[in-house]
Coordinates of C-alpha atoms in Angstrom, one line a residue:
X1 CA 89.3 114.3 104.5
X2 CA 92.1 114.5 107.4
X3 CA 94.2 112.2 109.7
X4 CA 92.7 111.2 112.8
X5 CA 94.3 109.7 115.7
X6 CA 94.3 108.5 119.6
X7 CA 95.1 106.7 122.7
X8 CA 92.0 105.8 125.2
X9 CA 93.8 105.6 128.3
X10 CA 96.7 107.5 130.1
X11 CA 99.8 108.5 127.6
X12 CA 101.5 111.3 127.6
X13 CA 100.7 114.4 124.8
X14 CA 103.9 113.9 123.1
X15 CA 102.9 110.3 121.9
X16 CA 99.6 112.1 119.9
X17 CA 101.8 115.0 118.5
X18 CA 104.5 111.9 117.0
X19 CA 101.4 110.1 115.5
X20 CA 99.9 113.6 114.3
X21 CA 103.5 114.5 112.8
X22 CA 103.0 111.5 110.8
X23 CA 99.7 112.1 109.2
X24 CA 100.3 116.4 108.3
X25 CA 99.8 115.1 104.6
X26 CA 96.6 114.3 105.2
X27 CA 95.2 117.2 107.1
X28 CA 97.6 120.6 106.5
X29 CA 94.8 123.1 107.0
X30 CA 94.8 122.6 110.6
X31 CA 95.8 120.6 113.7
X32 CA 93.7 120.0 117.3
X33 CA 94.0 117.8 120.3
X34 CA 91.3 117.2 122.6
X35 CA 92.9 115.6 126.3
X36 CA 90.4 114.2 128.9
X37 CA 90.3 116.5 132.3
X38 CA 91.6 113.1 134.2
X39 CA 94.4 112.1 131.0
X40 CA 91.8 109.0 130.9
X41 CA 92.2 109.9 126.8
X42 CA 93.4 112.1 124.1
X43 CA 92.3 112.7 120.7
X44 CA 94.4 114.3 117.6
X45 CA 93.0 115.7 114.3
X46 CA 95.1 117.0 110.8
X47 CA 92.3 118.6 109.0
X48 CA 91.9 119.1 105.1
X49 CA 89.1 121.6 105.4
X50 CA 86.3 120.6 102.8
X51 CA 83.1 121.4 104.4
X52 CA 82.8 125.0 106.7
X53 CA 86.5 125.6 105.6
X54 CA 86.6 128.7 108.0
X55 CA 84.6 127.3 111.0
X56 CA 84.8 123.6 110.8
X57 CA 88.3 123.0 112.3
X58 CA 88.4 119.9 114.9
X59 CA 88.0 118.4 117.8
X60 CA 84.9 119.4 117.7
X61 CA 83.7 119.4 121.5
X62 CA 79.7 118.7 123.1
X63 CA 81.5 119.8 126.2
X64 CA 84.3 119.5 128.8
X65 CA 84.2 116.0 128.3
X66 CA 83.0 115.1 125.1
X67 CA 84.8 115.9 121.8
X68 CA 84.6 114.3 118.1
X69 CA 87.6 113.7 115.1
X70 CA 86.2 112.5 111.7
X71 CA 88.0 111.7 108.5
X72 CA 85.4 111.4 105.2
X73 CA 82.6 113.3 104.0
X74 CA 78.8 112.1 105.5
X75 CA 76.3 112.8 102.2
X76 CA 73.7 113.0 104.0
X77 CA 74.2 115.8 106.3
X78 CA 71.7 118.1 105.4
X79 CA 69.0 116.0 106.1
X80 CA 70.7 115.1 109.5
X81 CA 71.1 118.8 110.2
X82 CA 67.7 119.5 109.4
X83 CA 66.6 116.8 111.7
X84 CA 68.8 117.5 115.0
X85 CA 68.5 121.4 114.9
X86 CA 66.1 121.3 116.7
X87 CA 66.9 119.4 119.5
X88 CA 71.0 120.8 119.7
X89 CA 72.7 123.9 118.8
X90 CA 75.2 123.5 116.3
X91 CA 78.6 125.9 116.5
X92 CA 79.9 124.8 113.1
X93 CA 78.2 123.7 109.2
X94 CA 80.8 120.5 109.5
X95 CA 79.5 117.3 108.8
X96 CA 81.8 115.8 111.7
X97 CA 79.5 117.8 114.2
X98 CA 76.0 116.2 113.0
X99 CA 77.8 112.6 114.0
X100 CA 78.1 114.0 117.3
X101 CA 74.9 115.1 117.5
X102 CA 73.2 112.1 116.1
X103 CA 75.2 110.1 118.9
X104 CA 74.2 112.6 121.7
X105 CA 70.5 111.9 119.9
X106 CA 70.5 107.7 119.6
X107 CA 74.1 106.7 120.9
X108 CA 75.9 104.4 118.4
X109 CA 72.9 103.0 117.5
X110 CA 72.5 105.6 115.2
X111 CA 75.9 104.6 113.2
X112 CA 74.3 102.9 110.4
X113 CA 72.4 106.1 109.5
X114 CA 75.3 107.6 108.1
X115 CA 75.3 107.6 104.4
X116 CA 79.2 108.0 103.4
X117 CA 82.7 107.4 103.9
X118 CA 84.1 107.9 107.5
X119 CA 86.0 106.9 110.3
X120 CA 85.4 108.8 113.6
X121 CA 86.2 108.6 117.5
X122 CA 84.4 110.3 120.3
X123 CA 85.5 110.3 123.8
X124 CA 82.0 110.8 126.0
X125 CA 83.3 111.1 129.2
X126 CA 83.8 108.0 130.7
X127 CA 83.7 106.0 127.5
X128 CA 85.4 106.1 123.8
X129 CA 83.7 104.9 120.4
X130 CA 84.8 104.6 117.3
X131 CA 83.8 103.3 114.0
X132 CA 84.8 103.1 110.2
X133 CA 81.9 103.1 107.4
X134 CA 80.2 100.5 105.8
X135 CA 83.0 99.4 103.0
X136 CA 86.3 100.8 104.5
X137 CA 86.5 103.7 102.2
X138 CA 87.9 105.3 104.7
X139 CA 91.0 104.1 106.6
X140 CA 91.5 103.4 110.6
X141 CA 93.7 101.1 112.5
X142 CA 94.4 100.2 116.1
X143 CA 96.8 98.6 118.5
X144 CA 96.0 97.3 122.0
X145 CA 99.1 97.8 123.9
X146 CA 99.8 98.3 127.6
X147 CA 95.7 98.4 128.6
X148 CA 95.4 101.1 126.2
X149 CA 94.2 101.4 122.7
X150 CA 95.6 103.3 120.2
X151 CA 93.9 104.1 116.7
X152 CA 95.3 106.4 114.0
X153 CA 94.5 106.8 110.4
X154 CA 97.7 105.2 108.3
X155 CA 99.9 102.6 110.0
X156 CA 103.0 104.5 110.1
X157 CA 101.8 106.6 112.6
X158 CA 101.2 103.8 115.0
X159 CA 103.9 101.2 114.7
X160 CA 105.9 104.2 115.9
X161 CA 104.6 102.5 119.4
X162 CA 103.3 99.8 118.8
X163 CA 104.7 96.2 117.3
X164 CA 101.5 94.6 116.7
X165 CA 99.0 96.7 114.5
X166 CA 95.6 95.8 113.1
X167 CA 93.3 97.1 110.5
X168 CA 89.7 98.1 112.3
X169 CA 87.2 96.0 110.2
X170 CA 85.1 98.2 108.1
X171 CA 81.4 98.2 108.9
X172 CA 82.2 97.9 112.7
X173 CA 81.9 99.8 115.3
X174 CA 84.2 99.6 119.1
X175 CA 82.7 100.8 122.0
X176 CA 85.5 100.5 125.4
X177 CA 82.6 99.6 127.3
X178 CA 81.2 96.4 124.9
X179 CA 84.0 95.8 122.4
X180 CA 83.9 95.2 118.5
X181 CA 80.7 95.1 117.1
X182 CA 79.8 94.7 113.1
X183 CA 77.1 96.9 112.1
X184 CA 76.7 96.0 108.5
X185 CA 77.9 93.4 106.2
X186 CA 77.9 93.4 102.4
X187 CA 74.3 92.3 101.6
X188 CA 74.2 88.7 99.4
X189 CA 71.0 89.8 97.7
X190 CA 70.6 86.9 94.9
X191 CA 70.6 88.3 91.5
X192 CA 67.1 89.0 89.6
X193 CA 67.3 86.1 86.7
X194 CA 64.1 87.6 85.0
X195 CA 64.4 91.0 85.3
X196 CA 64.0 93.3 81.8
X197 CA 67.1 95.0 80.7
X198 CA 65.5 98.2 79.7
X199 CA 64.0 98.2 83.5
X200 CA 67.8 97.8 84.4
X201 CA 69.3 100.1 82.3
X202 CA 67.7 102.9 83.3
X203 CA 67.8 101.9 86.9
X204 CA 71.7 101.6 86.8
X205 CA 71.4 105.1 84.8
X206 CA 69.5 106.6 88.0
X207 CA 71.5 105.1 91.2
X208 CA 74.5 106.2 89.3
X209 CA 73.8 109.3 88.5
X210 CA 72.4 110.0 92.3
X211 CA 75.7 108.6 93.4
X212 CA 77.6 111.1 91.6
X213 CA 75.6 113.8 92.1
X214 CA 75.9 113.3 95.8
X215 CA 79.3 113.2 95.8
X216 CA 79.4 116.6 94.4
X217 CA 79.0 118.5 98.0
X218 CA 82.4 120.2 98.5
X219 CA 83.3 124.0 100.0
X220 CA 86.1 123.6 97.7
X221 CA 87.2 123.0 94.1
X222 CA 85.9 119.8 93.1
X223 CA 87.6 117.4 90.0
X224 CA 87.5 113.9 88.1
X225 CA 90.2 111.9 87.2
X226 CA 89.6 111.0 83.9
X227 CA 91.8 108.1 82.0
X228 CA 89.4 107.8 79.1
X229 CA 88.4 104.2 80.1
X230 CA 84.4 103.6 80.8
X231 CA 84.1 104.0 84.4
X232 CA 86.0 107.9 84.9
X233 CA 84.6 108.9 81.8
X234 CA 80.9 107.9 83.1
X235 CA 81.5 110.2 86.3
X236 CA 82.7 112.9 84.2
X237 CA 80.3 112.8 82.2
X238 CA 77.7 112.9 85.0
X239 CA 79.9 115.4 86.7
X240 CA 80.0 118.0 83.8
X241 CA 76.0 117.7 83.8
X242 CA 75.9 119.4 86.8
X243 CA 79.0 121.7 87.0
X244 CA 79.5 124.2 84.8
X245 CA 83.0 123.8 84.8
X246 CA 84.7 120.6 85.7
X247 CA 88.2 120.0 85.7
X248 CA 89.8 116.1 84.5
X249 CA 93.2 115.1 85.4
X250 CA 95.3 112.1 83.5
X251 CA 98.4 110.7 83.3
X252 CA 100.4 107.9 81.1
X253 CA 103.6 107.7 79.5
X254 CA 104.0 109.4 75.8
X255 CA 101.5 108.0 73.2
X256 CA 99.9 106.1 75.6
X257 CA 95.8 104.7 75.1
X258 CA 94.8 106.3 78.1
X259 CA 96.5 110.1 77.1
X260 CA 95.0 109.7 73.8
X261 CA 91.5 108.8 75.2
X262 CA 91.2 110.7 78.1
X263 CA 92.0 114.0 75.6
X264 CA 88.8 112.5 73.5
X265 CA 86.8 112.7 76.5
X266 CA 87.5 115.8 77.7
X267 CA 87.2 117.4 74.3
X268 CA 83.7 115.6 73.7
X269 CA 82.5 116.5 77.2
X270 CA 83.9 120.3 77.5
X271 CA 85.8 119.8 80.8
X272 CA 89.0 121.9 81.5
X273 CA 91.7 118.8 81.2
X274 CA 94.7 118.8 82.8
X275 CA 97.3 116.2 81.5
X276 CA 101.4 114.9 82.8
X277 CA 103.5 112.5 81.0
X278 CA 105.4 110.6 83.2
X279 CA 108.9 109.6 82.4
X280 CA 110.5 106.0 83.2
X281 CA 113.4 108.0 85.2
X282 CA 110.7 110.0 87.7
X283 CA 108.6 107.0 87.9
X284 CA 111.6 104.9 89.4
X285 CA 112.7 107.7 91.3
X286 CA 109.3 108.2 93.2
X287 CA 108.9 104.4 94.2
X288 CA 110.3 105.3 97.4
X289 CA 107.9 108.1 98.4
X290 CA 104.7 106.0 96.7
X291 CA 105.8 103.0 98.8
X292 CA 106.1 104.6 101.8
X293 CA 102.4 106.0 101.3
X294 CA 100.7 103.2 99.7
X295 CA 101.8 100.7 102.8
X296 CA 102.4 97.9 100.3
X297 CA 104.7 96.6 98.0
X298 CA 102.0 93.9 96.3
X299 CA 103.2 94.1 92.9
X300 CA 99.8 95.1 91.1
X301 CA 98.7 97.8 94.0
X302 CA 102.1 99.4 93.6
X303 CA 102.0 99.2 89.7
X304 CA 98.3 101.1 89.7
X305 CA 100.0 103.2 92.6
X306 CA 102.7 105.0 89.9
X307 CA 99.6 106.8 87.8
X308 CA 97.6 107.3 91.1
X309 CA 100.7 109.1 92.4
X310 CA 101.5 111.0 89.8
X311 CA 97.3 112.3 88.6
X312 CA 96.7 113.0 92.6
X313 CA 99.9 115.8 92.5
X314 CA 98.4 117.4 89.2
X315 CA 95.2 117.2 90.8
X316 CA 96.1 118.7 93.7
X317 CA 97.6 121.9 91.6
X318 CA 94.2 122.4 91.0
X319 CA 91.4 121.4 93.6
X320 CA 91.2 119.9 96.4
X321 CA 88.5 117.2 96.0
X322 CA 88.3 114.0 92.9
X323 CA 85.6 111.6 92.0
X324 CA 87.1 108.4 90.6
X325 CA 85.9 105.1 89.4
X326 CA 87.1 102.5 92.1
X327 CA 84.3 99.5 92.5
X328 CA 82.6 99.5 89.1
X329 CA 85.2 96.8 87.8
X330 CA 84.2 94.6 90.8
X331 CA 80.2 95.2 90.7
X332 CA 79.8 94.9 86.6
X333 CA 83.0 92.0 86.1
X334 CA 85.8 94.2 84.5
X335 CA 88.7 92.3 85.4
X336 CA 90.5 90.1 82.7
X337 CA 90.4 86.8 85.0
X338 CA 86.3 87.2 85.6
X339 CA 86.3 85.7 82.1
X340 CA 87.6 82.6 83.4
X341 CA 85.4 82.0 85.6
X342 CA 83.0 78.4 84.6
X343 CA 79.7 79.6 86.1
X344 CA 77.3 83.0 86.8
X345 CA 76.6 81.8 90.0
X346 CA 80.7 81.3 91.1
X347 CA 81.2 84.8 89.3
X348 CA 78.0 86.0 90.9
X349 CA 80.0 85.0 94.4
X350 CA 83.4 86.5 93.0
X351 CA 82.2 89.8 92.7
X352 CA 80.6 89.7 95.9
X353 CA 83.7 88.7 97.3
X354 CA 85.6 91.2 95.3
X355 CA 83.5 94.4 96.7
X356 CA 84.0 93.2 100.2
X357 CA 88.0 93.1 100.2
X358 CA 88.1 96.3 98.7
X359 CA 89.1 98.2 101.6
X360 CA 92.7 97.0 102.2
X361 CA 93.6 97.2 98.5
X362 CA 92.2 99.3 95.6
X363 CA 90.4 101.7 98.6
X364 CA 93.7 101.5 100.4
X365 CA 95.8 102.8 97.3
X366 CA 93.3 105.5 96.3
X367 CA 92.9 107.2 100.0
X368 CA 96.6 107.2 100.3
X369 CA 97.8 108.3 96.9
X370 CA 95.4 111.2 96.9
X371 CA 96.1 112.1 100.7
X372 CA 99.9 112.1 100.1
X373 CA 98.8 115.0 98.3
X374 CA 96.3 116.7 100.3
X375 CA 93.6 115.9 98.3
X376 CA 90.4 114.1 99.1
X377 CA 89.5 111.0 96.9
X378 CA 85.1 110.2 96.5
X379 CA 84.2 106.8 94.9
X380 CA 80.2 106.9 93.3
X381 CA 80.4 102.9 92.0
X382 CA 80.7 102.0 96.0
X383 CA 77.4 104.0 97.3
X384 CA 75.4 101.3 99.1
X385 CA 72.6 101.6 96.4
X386 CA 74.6 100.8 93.7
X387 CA 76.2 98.1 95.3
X388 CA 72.9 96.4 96.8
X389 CA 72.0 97.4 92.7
X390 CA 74.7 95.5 91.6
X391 CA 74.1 91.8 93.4
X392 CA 70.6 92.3 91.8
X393 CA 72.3 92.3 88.3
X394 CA 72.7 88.7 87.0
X395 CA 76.0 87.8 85.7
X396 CA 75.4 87.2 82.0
X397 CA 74.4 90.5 82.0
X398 CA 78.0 91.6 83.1
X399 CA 79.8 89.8 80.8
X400 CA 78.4 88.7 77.5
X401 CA 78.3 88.1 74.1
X402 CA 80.8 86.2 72.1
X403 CA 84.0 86.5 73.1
X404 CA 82.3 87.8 76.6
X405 CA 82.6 91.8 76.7
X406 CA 83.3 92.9 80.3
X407 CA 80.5 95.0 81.9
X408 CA 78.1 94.6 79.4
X409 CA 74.9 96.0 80.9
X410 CA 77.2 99.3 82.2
X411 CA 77.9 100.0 78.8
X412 CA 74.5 99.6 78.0
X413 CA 73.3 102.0 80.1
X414 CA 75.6 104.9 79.4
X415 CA 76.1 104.5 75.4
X416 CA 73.7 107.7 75.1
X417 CA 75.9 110.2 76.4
X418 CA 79.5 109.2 75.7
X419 CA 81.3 108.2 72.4
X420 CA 81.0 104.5 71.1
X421 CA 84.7 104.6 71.3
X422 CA 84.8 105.0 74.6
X423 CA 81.6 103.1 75.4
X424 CA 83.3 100.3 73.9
X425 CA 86.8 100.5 74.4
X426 CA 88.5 97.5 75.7
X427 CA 88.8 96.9 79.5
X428 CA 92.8 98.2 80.9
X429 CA 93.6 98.7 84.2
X430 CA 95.1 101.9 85.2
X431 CA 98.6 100.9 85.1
X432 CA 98.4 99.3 81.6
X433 CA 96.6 101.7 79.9
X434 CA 98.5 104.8 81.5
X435 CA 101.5 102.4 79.6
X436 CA 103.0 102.5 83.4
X437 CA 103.3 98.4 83.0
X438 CA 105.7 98.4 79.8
X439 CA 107.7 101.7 81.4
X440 CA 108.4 99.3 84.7
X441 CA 109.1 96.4 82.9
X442 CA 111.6 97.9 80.6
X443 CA 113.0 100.1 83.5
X444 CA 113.5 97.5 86.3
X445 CA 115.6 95.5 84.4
X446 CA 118.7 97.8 85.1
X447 CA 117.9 98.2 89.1
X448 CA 117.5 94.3 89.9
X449 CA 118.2 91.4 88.0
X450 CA 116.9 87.9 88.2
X451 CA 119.9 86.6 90.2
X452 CA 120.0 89.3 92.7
X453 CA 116.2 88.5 92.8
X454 CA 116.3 85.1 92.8
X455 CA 118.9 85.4 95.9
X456 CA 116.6 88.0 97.6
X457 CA 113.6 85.5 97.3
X458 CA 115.5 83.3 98.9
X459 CA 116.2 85.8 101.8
X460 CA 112.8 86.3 102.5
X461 CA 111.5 83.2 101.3
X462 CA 108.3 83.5 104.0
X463 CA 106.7 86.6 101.8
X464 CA 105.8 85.1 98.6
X465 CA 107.6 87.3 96.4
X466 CA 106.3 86.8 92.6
X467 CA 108.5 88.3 90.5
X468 CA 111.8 90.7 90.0
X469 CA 109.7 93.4 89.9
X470 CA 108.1 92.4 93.5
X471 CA 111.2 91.8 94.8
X472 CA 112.4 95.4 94.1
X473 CA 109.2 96.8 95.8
X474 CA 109.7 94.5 98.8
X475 CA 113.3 95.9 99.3
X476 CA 112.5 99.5 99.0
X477 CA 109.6 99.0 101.5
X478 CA 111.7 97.2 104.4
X479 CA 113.8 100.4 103.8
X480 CA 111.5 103.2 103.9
X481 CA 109.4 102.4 107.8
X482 CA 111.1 102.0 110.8
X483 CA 109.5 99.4 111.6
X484 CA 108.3 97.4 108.4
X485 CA 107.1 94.1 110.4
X486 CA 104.0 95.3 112.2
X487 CA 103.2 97.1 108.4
X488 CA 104.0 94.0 106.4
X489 CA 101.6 92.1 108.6
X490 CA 98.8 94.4 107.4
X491 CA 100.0 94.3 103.8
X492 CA 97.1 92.5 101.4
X493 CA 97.7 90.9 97.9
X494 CA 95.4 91.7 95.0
X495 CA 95.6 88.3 93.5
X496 CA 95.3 86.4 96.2
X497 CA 91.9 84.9 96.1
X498 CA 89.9 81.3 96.5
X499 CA 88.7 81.2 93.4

């Protein structure tokens, strides 16, 4: 995982080292630039050194004029080594150089035979490509300013320059010679009415277990965050299958459901756990610093921001790369409001649309939470098995029974190796059950109250402010960038949605 950023066109160095300056958290191992011969382009890198730690640092060059900067892990590496070898002499064991070389080998045609999370940029030359992976695991954003286009990984380091900033669609791919181009788009596969559960189950059982074990490939301590809810406690458990020693990280206030489960967990599965209780004081305290990395104040990302915050520093004491359980609420119908919904076929359609607007919310909050801690953050629910896998699944199978129990059939297919108490736990989101909800509700009172927040909707009447507690992440956020309006214009709302 690192920070990537660049200008195509003619800029001066200085502009690259600002942007870099900006994005040290998520690369301190190492820094690079890479500057045409003719100043046509330049190209910055922060490196967290996961794969070939001693050789892998970047840009990583094809020659004078031709240089790579990735950010995200591609799984599939060895097979792509094994296939280019042959043809072109690799300097490094990096994952970033076998994108190179599968460009040099099919040009960006060869983009959608990545398997992982990424977002690169090569400068060949005469021309500049880059392109972000198939979901948006992996952040990138650009500005078009002055006939030049600038790209970095967060936003802050680009409305330094630039007033207008957008996010670089996920599955797509720019080229300076063609343009935009989308590469792949969530599939609508129409789910399998007939299908036998038992074929399911073990078919979810499978793809998820491959998804983890994929996801395993580090040079470097590897960990799970682990809240004792289904979906972490289903990677962990996979996790531990394969590691001899796994460390789990969890957070919540004193007493909390997730503390107590999470301990449960780890005890039942042997991992070394690793635990912080976080106080209402630090929590308030820290909204500055979580703000200013999360690029939002939308009132549920920030609330599932506090625990995220406060497990990725723990984490980070300890290794330098988490699995966690992002996308298996949205694939198997774990959300409260699913429940409402009158139909399989409209949920069927919700889900859908709840994978694909991922990547500027829930992704957005777990790549910056962990980075603002130096640590890299892998998903296994959003592999692009187990998401094809999951439109396949119909919905009563996702919630049912009578009052419906959210994802059912996931459940189902993991109640043989963890505890019916935590295979059947009720649903919580991560800030509920890590009790970070009734901490901010209590605590918020005393920093603004309805009439200052009544006055401040009024103020900035144009936003859509929700609530007190919105309000109050609102103002800190217009305090903490320099230039909050080209952010804010980026800024997504989980519960905005058609449905």
């Amino acid at each position: 995982m690192c920070g990537i950023a660049g200008i195509w066109g003619k800029t001066s160095q200085g502009n690259i080292e600002a942007m870099m300056e900006s994005l040290v958290h998520r690369g301190p191992d190492a820094k690079g630039i890479f500057v045409v011969p003719d100043g046509s382009g330049i190209l910055g890198h922060q490196r967290l050194s996961i794969m070939d730690v001693e050789g892998g640092d970047q840009p990583i060059y094809g020659d004078e004029k031709k240089a790579i900067i990735g950010n995200g892990e591609i799984y599939n590496y060895p097979q792509l080594f094994s296939d280019l070898e042959s043809k072109y002499q690799f300097v490094t064991k990096s994952d970033t150089e076998a994108i190179l070389h599968l460009y040099d080998d099919k040009n960006i045609t060869a983009i959608p035979e990545l398997d992982g999370m990424f977002s690169f940029a090569i400068i060949d030359n005469n021309k500049f490509i880059a392109a972000r992976d198939p979901i948006g695991i992996k952040p990138l954003y650009y500005s078009e300013k002055d006939g030049n286009f600038w790209f970095a990984s967060e936003l802050k380091a680009i409305t330094k320059f630039c007033e207008e900033v957008k996010e670089f669609p996920p599955g797509t791919f720019f080229s300076s010679e063609t343009g935009f181009s989308t590469y792949y788009k969530l599939p609508d596969i129409p789910p399998e009415m007939d299908a036998n559960v038992d074929d399911i189950v073990k078919e979810i059982q499978e793809t998820v277990e491959a998804s983890v074990v994929k996801r395993l490939m580090a040079d470097v301590p590897l960990g799970a965050f682990l809240s004792g809810g289904l979906d972490s406690s289903i990677i962990a458990a996979i996790a531990k299958k394969h590691k001899s020693e796994l460390h789990t990280f969890s957070v919540g206030v004193e007493g909390s459901k997730d503390i107590k489960a999470a301990r449960f967990v780890s005890d039942y599965l042997g991992t070394i756990h690793h635990e912080y209780l976080i106080t209402p004081s630090e929590a308030i305290a820290k909204l500055p610093e979580i703000i200013y990395a999360l690029e939002s104040f939308d009132q549920d990302l920030v609330r599932s921001a506090i625990p995220c915050y406060f497990t990725s520093r723990l984490a980070a004491q300890y290794v330098k790369v988490i699995l966690t359980g992002e996308g298996a609420d949205e694939l198997f119908a774990g959300y409260t409001y699913y429940k409402d919904i009158p139909s399989d076929d409209i949920l069927h359609t919700e889900l859908r649309r709840s994978v694909s607007s991922l990547h500027n919310i829930n992704l957005q909050r777990v790549d910056r939470l962990t980075m603002a801690h130096s640590i890299e953050g892998r998903v296994p629910f959003l592999d692009l098995k187990m998401i094809e896998l999951g439109q396949k699944i119909p919905a009563h199978l996702k919630l049912r029974g009578n009052p419906p129990i959210e994802k059912w059939i996931l459940r189902k297919a993991f109640e043989d190796i963890l505890p019916d108490e935590i295979v059947w736990r009720k649903k919580e989101q991560f800030d509920e059950g890590s009790g970070t909800v009734d901490l901010l509700v209590d605590t918020l009172k005393d920093v603004m109250s309805e009439e200052q927040a009544q006055a401040y909707q009024k103020e900035h009447n144009h936003v859509n402010l929700r609530s007190a507690e919105e309000c109050y992440y609102h103002q800190i956020f217009m305090e903490v960038f320099d230039n909050p309006t080209a952010i804010l214009n980026n800024v997504a709302r989980w519960a905005e949605r058609p449905i």
